[in-house]
Amino acid sequence: MAVGVFDSGLGGLTVLDACQKRLPDVPFVYFGDNAHAPYGVRDADDIYDLTTKAVARMWDEGCDLVIIACNTASAAALRRMQESWVPRDKRVLGVFVPLIEALTERQWGDNSPPREVEVKHVALFATPATVRSRAFQRELAFRAIGVDVEAQACGGVVDAIEDGDMILAEALVRSHVEALQRKMPEPDAAILGCTHYPIMEKEFQDALGPNVKVFSQANLVAASLEDYLKRRPEMLGAGTDTVYLTTGNPSKVSDRATQFLRRKVEFISA
Ligand code: DGL
């Protein structure tokens, strides 16, 4: 039994870590496509090709279920994969829906018509490709009415995190928050719509101030995975070991991952 967690690089480790804490007996196969990160500046076809290649590698590793712990791939490739690529006995799940269900105070699978919700002004911080796709606004419109969304494409933040340059990442977060505030001075909630950003959650919260509720995905996705596996235990694949795969340089990626997770993580070549 193993579940796959995929990201373009290190960001999905925030989701993996929350899943491992919640489901300590489940082996996970993590795939970081670090050689091709960032995805956020790529076009949709390119993101689709890279994501399907990585997910196919995870099927080979004994996963029947893969979490696309990457908003950019969830926004640009997931629907196309589900419609025409995923074999009947496999599943891929994205990270948008659990987040939007939390924001709109819905339980899993609540398909009732869209309704008014408490939050009215939402700031979305995401990669340029995610912002361009408008996937967040589309999913939100199925569930809520009267919510004003202002999106800020946070160019450069993922590269800085992948390079381990946290000083640059922090400066970029501040400037992206200021840019957002010029368009929406008083958001009541902020979505960290990229799995790399929880690594900078404190910096986002500090720049936004205490009155803004910051939603980040790791715990929401982990809770939703636990719920899914209770309903679909047969989706635990045949794999038995936790494995960390990367298309990048394994020793460099292992060092960064160890630094982020504050525990030893060893990647091998994908
Ligand atoms: N962490 C990913 C996301 O959630 C991808 C970032 C990137 O590769 O640009 O969007």
PDB file of C-alpha atoms and ligand atoms in Angstrom:
ATOM      1  CA  MET A   1       0.000   0.000   0.000  1.00  0.00           C
ATOM      2  CA  ALA A   2       1.519   3.309  -1.054  1.00  0.00           C
ATOM      3  CA  VAL A   3       0.111   6.676  -1.990  1.00  0.00           C
ATOM      4  CA  GLY A   4       1.908   9.011  -4.390  1.00  0.00           C
ATOM      5  CA  VAL A   5       2.488  12.714  -3.756  1.00  0.00           C
ATOM      6  CA  PHE A   6       3.692  14.758  -6.704  1.00  0.00           C
ATOM      7  CA  ASP A   7       5.051  18.290  -7.004  1.00  0.00           C
ATOM      8  CA  SER A   8       7.278  20.176  -9.410  1.00  0.00           C
ATOM      9  CA  GLY A   9       9.834  20.417  -6.621  1.00  0.00           C
ATOM     10  CA  LEU A  10      10.017  20.827  -2.879  1.00  0.00           C
ATOM     11  CA  GLY A  11       6.634  22.462  -2.241  1.00  0.00           C
ATOM     12  CA  GLY A  12       4.663  19.215  -2.100  1.00  0.00           C
ATOM     13  CA  LEU A  13       6.767  18.200   0.905  1.00  0.00           C
ATOM     14  CA  THR A  14       4.506  20.499   2.953  1.00  0.00           C
ATOM     15  CA  VAL A  15       1.557  18.305   1.913  1.00  0.00           C
ATOM     16  CA  LEU A  16       3.522  15.048   2.298  1.00  0.00           C
ATOM     17  CA  ASP A  17       4.592  15.980   5.827  1.00  0.00           C
ATOM     18  CA  ALA A  18       0.991  16.653   6.902  1.00  0.00           C
ATOM     19  CA  CYS A  19      -0.158  13.368   5.282  1.00  0.00           C
ATOM     20  CA  GLN A  20       2.607  11.374   7.004  1.00  0.00           C
ATOM     21  CA  LYS A  21       1.673  12.867  10.383  1.00  0.00           C
ATOM     22  CA  ARG A  22      -1.986  12.043   9.907  1.00  0.00           C
ATOM     23  CA  LEU A  23      -1.473   8.590   8.340  1.00  0.00           C
ATOM     24  CA  PRO A  24       1.729   7.261   9.955  1.00  0.00           C
ATOM     25  CA  ASP A  25       1.192   3.666   8.744  1.00  0.00           C
ATOM     26  CA  VAL A  26       0.826   4.542   5.061  1.00  0.00           C
ATOM     27  CA  PRO A  27       3.976   4.441   2.892  1.00  0.00           C
ATOM     28  CA  PHE A  28       4.231   7.408   0.521  1.00  0.00           C
ATOM     29  CA  VAL A  29       6.089   7.786  -2.761  1.00  0.00           C
ATOM     30  CA  TYR A  30       7.118  11.413  -3.232  1.00  0.00           C
ATOM     31  CA  PHE A  31       8.110  12.657  -6.680  1.00  0.00           C
ATOM     32  CA  GLY A  32       9.752  16.076  -7.026  1.00  0.00           C
ATOM     33  CA  ASP A  33      10.344  17.149 -10.620  1.00  0.00           C
ATOM     34  CA  ASN A  34      13.077  19.517  -9.462  1.00  0.00           C
ATOM     35  CA  ALA A  35      14.919  19.406 -12.806  1.00  0.00           C
ATOM     36  CA  HIS A  36      11.904  21.086 -14.446  1.00  0.00           C
ATOM     37  CA  ALA A  37      10.757  23.432 -11.646  1.00  0.00           C
ATOM     38  CA  PRO A  38       9.283  25.967 -11.674  1.00  0.00           C
ATOM     39  CA  TYR A  39       6.156  24.832 -13.525  1.00  0.00           C
ATOM     40  CA  GLY A  40       4.492  28.187 -12.902  1.00  0.00           C
ATOM     41  CA  VAL A  41       6.108  29.813 -15.928  1.00  0.00           C
ATOM     42  CA  ARG A  42       5.437  26.894 -18.335  1.00  0.00           C
ATOM     43  CA  ASP A  43       2.504  26.500 -20.715  1.00  0.00           C
ATOM     44  CA  ALA A  44      -0.352  24.037 -20.142  1.00  0.00           C
ATOM     45  CA  ASP A  45       0.869  21.396 -22.665  1.00  0.00           C
ATOM     46  CA  ASP A  46       4.309  21.357 -21.153  1.00  0.00           C
ATOM     47  CA  ILE A  47       2.888  21.013 -17.611  1.00  0.00           C
ATOM     48  CA  TYR A  48       0.608  18.174 -18.807  1.00  0.00           C
ATOM     49  CA  ASP A  49       3.541  16.273 -20.416  1.00  0.00           C
ATOM     50  CA  LEU A  50       5.780  16.600 -17.362  1.00  0.00           C
ATOM     51  CA  THR A  51       3.014  15.714 -14.890  1.00  0.00           C
ATOM     52  CA  THR A  52       1.824  12.603 -16.766  1.00  0.00           C
ATOM     53  CA  LYS A  53       5.400  11.357 -17.073  1.00  0.00           C
ATOM     54  CA  ALA A  54       5.959  11.741 -13.326  1.00  0.00           C
ATOM     55  CA  VAL A  55       2.639  10.141 -12.381  1.00  0.00           C
ATOM     56  CA  ALA A  56       3.320   7.156 -14.691  1.00  0.00           C
ATOM     57  CA  ARG A  57       6.614   6.664 -12.835  1.00  0.00           C
ATOM     58  CA  MET A  58       4.632   6.562  -9.566  1.00  0.00           C
ATOM     59  CA  TRP A  59       2.244   3.905 -10.925  1.00  0.00           C
ATOM     60  CA  ASP A  60       5.436   1.815 -11.516  1.00  0.00           C
ATOM     61  CA  GLU A  61       6.395   2.373  -7.877  1.00  0.00           C
ATOM     62  CA  GLY A  62       3.182   0.677  -6.690  1.00  0.00           C
ATOM     63  CA  CYS A  63       0.828   3.667  -6.279  1.00  0.00           C
ATOM     64  CA  ASP A  64      -2.799   3.470  -7.453  1.00  0.00           C
ATOM     65  CA  LEU A  65      -3.638   6.901  -6.049  1.00  0.00           C
ATOM     66  CA  VAL A  66      -1.548  10.028  -6.625  1.00  0.00           C
ATOM     67  CA  ILE A  67      -2.110  13.411  -5.004  1.00  0.00           C
ATOM     68  CA  ILE A  68      -1.104  16.199  -7.355  1.00  0.00           C
ATOM     69  CA  ALA A  69       0.325  18.372  -4.540  1.00  0.00           C
ATOM     70  CA  CYS A  70       0.964  21.139  -7.029  1.00  0.00           C
ATOM     71  CA  ASN A  71      -1.631  23.822  -7.707  1.00  0.00           C
ATOM     72  CA  THR A  72      -0.044  24.654 -11.028  1.00  0.00           C
ATOM     73  CA  ALA A  73      -0.402  21.071 -12.313  1.00  0.00           C
ATOM     74  CA  SER A  74      -3.840  20.767 -10.658  1.00  0.00           C
ATOM     75  CA  ALA A  75      -4.913  23.926 -12.492  1.00  0.00           C
ATOM     76  CA  ALA A  76      -3.288  23.260 -15.854  1.00  0.00           C
ATOM     77  CA  ALA A  77      -3.297  19.458 -16.297  1.00  0.00           C
ATOM     78  CA  LEU A  78      -5.502  17.598 -13.819  1.00  0.00           C
ATOM     79  CA  ARG A  79      -8.825  17.801 -15.617  1.00  0.00           C
ATOM     80  CA  ARG A  80      -7.287  16.691 -18.935  1.00  0.00           C
ATOM     81  CA  MET A  81      -5.559  13.785 -17.163  1.00  0.00           C
ATOM     82  CA  GLN A  82      -8.776  12.669 -15.458  1.00  0.00           C
ATOM     83  CA  GLU A  83     -10.765  12.912 -18.673  1.00  0.00           C
ATOM     84  CA  SER A  84      -8.442  11.080 -21.030  1.00  0.00           C
ATOM     85  CA  TRP A  85      -5.314   9.666 -19.473  1.00  0.00           C
ATOM     86  CA  VAL A  86      -5.797   8.038 -16.041  1.00  0.00           C
ATOM     87  CA  PRO A  87      -6.412   4.236 -16.292  1.00  0.00           C
ATOM     88  CA  ARG A  88      -9.710   2.965 -14.845  1.00  0.00           C
ATOM     89  CA  ASP A  89      -8.108   1.372 -11.783  1.00  0.00           C
ATOM     90  CA  LYS A  90      -6.048   4.465 -10.831  1.00  0.00           C
ATOM     91  CA  ARG A  91      -6.893   7.869  -9.390  1.00  0.00           C
ATOM     92  CA  VAL A  92      -5.307  11.315  -9.344  1.00  0.00           C
ATOM     93  CA  LEU A  93      -6.604  13.952  -6.942  1.00  0.00           C
ATOM     94  CA  GLY A  94      -5.737  17.652  -6.876  1.00  0.00           C
ATOM     95  CA  VAL A  95      -5.259  20.126  -4.050  1.00  0.00           C
ATOM     96  CA  PHE A  96      -7.793  22.818  -4.989  1.00  0.00           C
ATOM     97  CA  VAL A  97     -11.026  21.228  -3.896  1.00  0.00           C
ATOM     98  CA  PRO A  98     -10.180  20.578  -0.189  1.00  0.00           C
ATOM     99  CA  LEU A  99      -9.062  24.195   0.088  1.00  0.00           C
ATOM    100  CA  ILE A 100     -12.184  25.603  -1.507  1.00  0.00           C
ATOM    101  CA  GLU A 101     -14.393  23.342   0.612  1.00  0.00           C
ATOM    102  CA  ALA A 102     -12.711  24.768   3.734  1.00  0.00           C
ATOM    103  CA  LEU A 103     -13.089  28.330   2.488  1.00  0.00           C
ATOM    104  CA  THR A 104     -16.757  27.819   1.666  1.00  0.00           C
ATOM    105  CA  GLU A 105     -17.467  25.803   4.849  1.00  0.00           C
ATOM    106  CA  ARG A 106     -18.583  22.702   2.942  1.00  0.00           C
ATOM    107  CA  GLN A 107     -18.278  19.022   3.743  1.00  0.00           C
ATOM    108  CA  TRP A 108     -16.740  16.664   1.199  1.00  0.00           C
ATOM    109  CA  GLY A 109     -19.063  15.911  -1.689  1.00  0.00           C
ATOM    110  CA  ASP A 110     -21.622  18.619  -0.800  1.00  0.00           C
ATOM    111  CA  ASN A 111     -22.996  19.314  -4.274  1.00  0.00           C
ATOM    112  CA  SER A 112     -25.731  21.731  -3.231  1.00  0.00           C
ATOM    113  CA  PRO A 113     -26.055  24.967  -5.239  1.00  0.00           C
ATOM    114  CA  PRO A 114     -23.621  27.842  -4.619  1.00  0.00           C
ATOM    115  CA  ARG A 115     -24.497  29.974  -1.607  1.00  0.00           C
ATOM    116  CA  GLU A 116     -23.346  33.065   0.307  1.00  0.00           C
ATOM    117  CA  VAL A 117     -20.403  32.391   2.625  1.00  0.00           C
ATOM    118  CA  GLU A 118     -18.730  34.326   5.406  1.00  0.00           C
ATOM    119  CA  VAL A 119     -15.640  35.458   3.466  1.00  0.00           C
ATOM    120  CA  LYS A 120     -16.283  38.205   0.924  1.00  0.00           C
ATOM    121  CA  HIS A 121     -12.861  39.468  -0.154  1.00  0.00           C
ATOM    122  CA  VAL A 122     -10.299  36.772  -0.926  1.00  0.00           C
ATOM    123  CA  ALA A 123      -6.684  37.312  -1.907  1.00  0.00           C
ATOM    124  CA  LEU A 124      -5.229  34.459  -3.971  1.00  0.00           C
ATOM    125  CA  PHE A 125      -1.446  34.099  -4.091  1.00  0.00           C
ATOM    126  CA  ALA A 126      -0.310  31.589  -6.712  1.00  0.00           C
ATOM    127  CA  THR A 127       2.073  30.970  -9.606  1.00  0.00           C
ATOM    128  CA  PRO A 128       1.565  32.826 -12.916  1.00  0.00           C
ATOM    129  CA  ALA A 129       0.203  29.632 -14.593  1.00  0.00           C
ATOM    130  CA  THR A 130      -2.323  29.005 -11.797  1.00  0.00           C
ATOM    131  CA  VAL A 131      -3.510  32.619 -11.864  1.00  0.00           C
ATOM    132  CA  ARG A 132      -3.802  32.517 -15.670  1.00  0.00           C
ATOM    133  CA  SER A 133      -5.888  29.305 -15.598  1.00  0.00           C
ATOM    134  CA  ARG A 134      -8.610  30.904 -13.383  1.00  0.00           C
ATOM    135  CA  ALA A 135      -9.197  27.345 -12.071  1.00  0.00           C
ATOM    136  CA  PHE A 136      -9.573  28.633  -8.505  1.00  0.00           C
ATOM    137  CA  GLN A 137     -12.312  31.096  -9.451  1.00  0.00           C
ATOM    138  CA  ARG A 138     -14.070  28.384 -11.514  1.00  0.00           C
ATOM    139  CA  GLU A 139     -14.115  25.871  -8.623  1.00  0.00           C
ATOM    140  CA  LEU A 140     -15.191  28.592  -6.198  1.00  0.00           C
ATOM    141  CA  ALA A 141     -18.098  29.670  -8.412  1.00  0.00           C
ATOM    142  CA  PHE A 142     -19.548  26.123  -8.173  1.00  0.00           C
ATOM    143  CA  ARG A 143     -19.791  26.537  -4.397  1.00  0.00           C
ATOM    144  CA  ALA A 144     -20.099  30.207  -3.387  1.00  0.00           C
ATOM    145  CA  ILE A 145     -21.667  33.433  -4.570  1.00  0.00           C
ATOM    146  CA  GLY A 146     -20.715  37.025  -3.840  1.00  0.00           C
ATOM    147  CA  VAL A 147     -17.017  36.373  -3.225  1.00  0.00           C
ATOM    148  CA  ASP A 148     -14.621  38.879  -4.701  1.00  0.00           C
ATOM    149  CA  VAL A 149     -11.267  37.230  -5.620  1.00  0.00           C
ATOM    150  CA  GLU A 150      -8.140  39.238  -6.360  1.00  0.00           C
ATOM    151  CA  ALA A 151      -5.287  37.092  -7.670  1.00  0.00           C
ATOM    152  CA  GLN A 152      -1.614  37.926  -7.379  1.00  0.00           C
ATOM    153  CA  ALA A 153       0.886  36.009  -9.530  1.00  0.00           C
ATOM    154  CA  CYS A 154       3.926  35.609  -7.287  1.00  0.00           C
ATOM    155  CA  GLY A 155       6.755  35.427  -9.820  1.00  0.00           C
ATOM    156  CA  GLY A 156      10.148  34.360  -8.470  1.00  0.00           C
ATOM    157  CA  VAL A 157       9.062  32.940  -5.089  1.00  0.00           C
ATOM    158  CA  VAL A 158       9.244  29.271  -6.141  1.00  0.00           C
ATOM    159  CA  ASP A 159      12.680  29.732  -7.764  1.00  0.00           C
ATOM    160  CA  ALA A 160      14.001  31.408  -4.606  1.00  0.00           C
ATOM    161  CA  ILE A 161      12.679  28.571  -2.401  1.00  0.00           C
ATOM    162  CA  GLU A 162      14.068  25.888  -4.745  1.00  0.00           C
ATOM    163  CA  ASP A 163      17.457  27.697  -4.625  1.00  0.00           C
ATOM    164  CA  GLY A 164      17.289  27.894  -0.822  1.00  0.00           C
ATOM    165  CA  ASP A 165      17.490  31.722  -0.996  1.00  0.00           C
ATOM    166  CA  MET A 166      15.047  32.491   1.805  1.00  0.00           C
ATOM    167  CA  ILE A 167      16.062  36.171   2.066  1.00  0.00           C
ATOM    168  CA  LEU A 168      15.039  36.725  -1.545  1.00  0.00           C
ATOM    169  CA  ALA A 169      11.872  34.640  -1.036  1.00  0.00           C
ATOM    170  CA  GLU A 170      10.875  36.802   1.941  1.00  0.00           C
ATOM    171  CA  ALA A 171      11.509  40.066   0.047  1.00  0.00           C
ATOM    172  CA  LEU A 172       9.413  38.784  -2.868  1.00  0.00           C
ATOM    173  CA  VAL A 173       6.556  37.745  -0.553  1.00  0.00           C
ATOM    174  CA  ARG A 174       6.460  41.269   0.909  1.00  0.00           C
ATOM    175  CA  SER A 175       6.419  42.915  -2.501  1.00  0.00           C
ATOM    176  CA  HIS A 176       3.690  40.564  -3.819  1.00  0.00           C
ATOM    177  CA  VAL A 177       1.551  41.223  -0.721  1.00  0.00           C
ATOM    178  CA  GLU A 178       1.976  44.983  -1.236  1.00  0.00           C
ATOM    179  CA  ALA A 179       0.990  44.626  -4.903  1.00  0.00           C
ATOM    180  CA  LEU A 180      -2.117  42.686  -3.888  1.00  0.00           C
ATOM    181  CA  GLN A 181      -3.028  45.257  -1.236  1.00  0.00           C
ATOM    182  CA  ARG A 182      -2.923  48.018  -3.841  1.00  0.00           C
ATOM    183  CA  LYS A 183      -5.717  46.144  -5.697  1.00  0.00           C
ATOM    184  CA  MET A 184      -7.586  44.871  -2.598  1.00  0.00           C
ATOM    185  CA  PRO A 185      -6.688  46.910   0.505  1.00  0.00           C
ATOM    186  CA  GLU A 186      -8.596  44.791   3.014  1.00  0.00           C
ATOM    187  CA  PRO A 187      -8.937  41.105   2.138  1.00  0.00           C
ATOM    188  CA  ASP A 188     -10.578  39.037   4.861  1.00  0.00           C
ATOM    189  CA  ALA A 189      -8.947  35.796   3.778  1.00  0.00           C
ATOM    190  CA  ALA A 190      -5.828  34.854   1.855  1.00  0.00           C
ATOM    191  CA  ILE A 191      -5.231  31.613  -0.001  1.00  0.00           C
ATOM    192  CA  LEU A 192      -1.691  30.304  -0.332  1.00  0.00           C
ATOM    193  CA  GLY A 193      -2.436  28.678  -3.686  1.00  0.00           C
ATOM    194  CA  CYS A 194       0.962  27.082  -4.217  1.00  0.00           C
ATOM    195  CA  THR A 195       2.331  24.239  -2.118  1.00  0.00           C
ATOM    196  CA  HIS A 196       5.702  25.974  -1.863  1.00  0.00           C
ATOM    197  CA  TYR A 197       4.192  28.929  -0.014  1.00  0.00           C
ATOM    198  CA  PRO A 198       3.457  27.273   3.381  1.00  0.00           C
ATOM    199  CA  ILE A 199       7.247  27.313   3.779  1.00  0.00           C
ATOM    200  CA  MET A 200       6.764  31.139   3.859  1.00  0.00           C
ATOM    201  CA  GLU A 201       3.440  31.126   5.729  1.00  0.00           C
ATOM    202  CA  LYS A 202       4.715  33.255   8.619  1.00  0.00           C
ATOM    203  CA  GLU A 203       6.067  35.867   6.172  1.00  0.00           C
ATOM    204  CA  PHE A 204       2.708  36.008   4.341  1.00  0.00           C
ATOM    205  CA  GLN A 205       0.813  36.337   7.640  1.00  0.00           C
ATOM    206  CA  ASP A 206       3.185  39.054   8.937  1.00  0.00           C
ATOM    207  CA  ALA A 207       2.884  41.058   5.711  1.00  0.00           C
ATOM    208  CA  LEU A 208      -0.922  40.678   5.585  1.00  0.00           C
ATOM    209  CA  GLY A 209      -1.482  41.491   9.256  1.00  0.00           C
ATOM    210  CA  PRO A 210      -3.440  39.656  11.962  1.00  0.00           C
ATOM    211  CA  ASN A 211      -6.919  40.391  10.577  1.00  0.00           C
ATOM    212  CA  VAL A 212      -6.455  38.250   7.479  1.00  0.00           C
ATOM    213  CA  LYS A 213      -7.156  34.522   7.841  1.00  0.00           C
ATOM    214  CA  VAL A 214      -4.507  32.632   5.867  1.00  0.00           C
ATOM    215  CA  PHE A 215      -5.571  29.277   4.361  1.00  0.00           C
ATOM    216  CA  SER A 216      -2.819  26.875   3.446  1.00  0.00           C
ATOM    217  CA  GLN A 217      -3.295  23.456   1.974  1.00  0.00           C
ATOM    218  CA  ALA A 218      -1.165  20.911   3.776  1.00  0.00           C
ATOM    219  CA  ASN A 219      -3.494  19.983   6.646  1.00  0.00           C
ATOM    220  CA  LEU A 220      -6.650  20.358   4.558  1.00  0.00           C
ATOM    221  CA  VAL A 221      -5.330  17.968   1.910  1.00  0.00           C
ATOM    222  CA  ALA A 222      -4.145  15.466   4.547  1.00  0.00           C
ATOM    223  CA  ALA A 223      -7.573  15.454   6.226  1.00  0.00           C
ATOM    224  CA  SER A 224      -9.259  14.981   2.893  1.00  0.00           C
ATOM    225  CA  LEU A 225      -6.899  12.083   1.982  1.00  0.00           C
ATOM    226  CA  GLU A 226      -7.678  10.349   5.280  1.00  0.00           C
ATOM    227  CA  ASP A 227     -11.380  10.711   4.587  1.00  0.00           C
ATOM    228  CA  TYR A 228     -10.953   9.433   1.002  1.00  0.00           C
ATOM    229  CA  LEU A 229      -8.996   6.350   2.103  1.00  0.00           C
ATOM    230  CA  LYS A 230     -11.654   5.485   4.675  1.00  0.00           C
ATOM    231  CA  ARG A 231     -14.195   5.402   1.883  1.00  0.00           C
ATOM    232  CA  ARG A 232     -11.884   3.837  -0.735  1.00  0.00           C
ATOM    233  CA  PRO A 233      -9.331   1.646   1.121  1.00  0.00           C
ATOM    234  CA  GLU A 234      -8.768  -0.376  -2.063  1.00  0.00           C
ATOM    235  CA  MET A 235      -6.977   2.684  -3.520  1.00  0.00           C
ATOM    236  CA  LEU A 236      -3.962   2.016  -1.304  1.00  0.00           C
ATOM    237  CA  GLY A 237      -1.567   0.656  -3.920  1.00  0.00           C
ATOM    238  CA  ALA A 238       0.775  -2.335  -3.765  1.00  0.00           C
ATOM    239  CA  GLY A 239       3.941  -0.357  -2.847  1.00  0.00           C
ATOM    240  CA  THR A 240       5.367  -1.035   0.622  1.00  0.00           C
ATOM    241  CA  ASP A 241       8.138   1.527   1.116  1.00  0.00           C
ATOM    242  CA  THR A 242       8.313   5.275   1.526  1.00  0.00           C
ATOM    243  CA  VAL A 243      10.487   6.538  -1.328  1.00  0.00           C
ATOM    244  CA  TYR A 244      11.606  10.032  -2.328  1.00  0.00           C
ATOM    245  CA  LEU A 245      12.241  10.429  -6.063  1.00  0.00           C
ATOM    246  CA  THR A 246      13.661  13.456  -7.832  1.00  0.00           C
ATOM    247  CA  THR A 247      14.609  14.346 -11.385  1.00  0.00           C
ATOM    248  CA  GLY A 248      17.131  16.807  -9.918  1.00  0.00           C
ATOM    249  CA  ASN A 249      20.424  16.252  -8.133  1.00  0.00           C
ATOM    250  CA  PRO A 250      19.532  13.822  -5.296  1.00  0.00           C
ATOM    251  CA  SER A 251      22.111  15.047  -2.805  1.00  0.00           C
ATOM    252  CA  LYS A 252      21.264  18.735  -3.337  1.00  0.00           C
ATOM    253  CA  VAL A 253      17.517  18.040  -3.166  1.00  0.00           C
ATOM    254  CA  SER A 254      17.984  15.870  -0.026  1.00  0.00           C
ATOM    255  CA  ASP A 255      19.843  18.726   1.716  1.00  0.00           C
ATOM    256  CA  ARG A 256      17.102  21.260   0.931  1.00  0.00           C
ATOM    257  CA  ALA A 257      14.332  18.846   1.917  1.00  0.00           C
ATOM    258  CA  THR A 258      16.095  18.035   5.208  1.00  0.00           C
ATOM    259  CA  GLN A 259      16.366  21.773   5.872  1.00  0.00           C
ATOM    260  CA  PHE A 260      12.638  22.380   5.154  1.00  0.00           C
ATOM    261  CA  LEU A 261      11.261  19.390   7.036  1.00  0.00           C
ATOM    262  CA  ARG A 262      13.851  19.560   9.837  1.00  0.00           C
ATOM    263  CA  ARG A 263      14.360  15.799   9.603  1.00  0.00           C
ATOM    264  CA  LYS A 264      16.565  13.616   7.434  1.00  0.00           C
ATOM    265  CA  VAL A 265      15.105  12.963   3.990  1.00  0.00           C
ATOM    266  CA  GLU A 266      16.989  11.045   1.299  1.00  0.00           C
ATOM    267  CA  PHE A 267      16.037  11.399  -2.333  1.00  0.00           C
ATOM    268  CA  ILE A 268      17.097   9.030  -5.082  1.00  0.00           C
ATOM    269  CA  SER A 269      17.078   9.574  -8.846  1.00  0.00           C
ATOM    270  CA  ALA A 270      13.657   9.113 -10.436  1.00  0.00           C
TER     271      ALA A 270
HETATM  272  N1  DGL B   1       4.307  24.061  -5.809  1.00  0.00           N
HETATM  273  C1  DGL B   1       3.645  24.165  -7.046  1.00  0.00           C
HETATM  274  C2  DGL B   1       2.264  24.753  -6.911  1.00  0.00           C
HETATM  275  O1  DGL B   1       1.601  24.417  -5.944  1.00  0.00           O
HETATM  276  C3  DGL B   1       4.396  24.539  -8.265  1.00  0.00           C
HETATM  277  C4  DGL B   1       5.238  25.712  -8.280  1.00  0.00           C
HETATM  278  C5  DGL B   1       6.027  25.808  -9.565  1.00  0.00           C
HETATM  279  O2  DGL B   1       6.661  24.833  -9.940  1.00  0.00           O
HETATM  280  O3  DGL B   1       5.987  26.888 -10.167  1.00  0.00           O
HETATM  281  O4  DGL B   1       1.808  25.498  -7.749  1.00  0.00           O
END
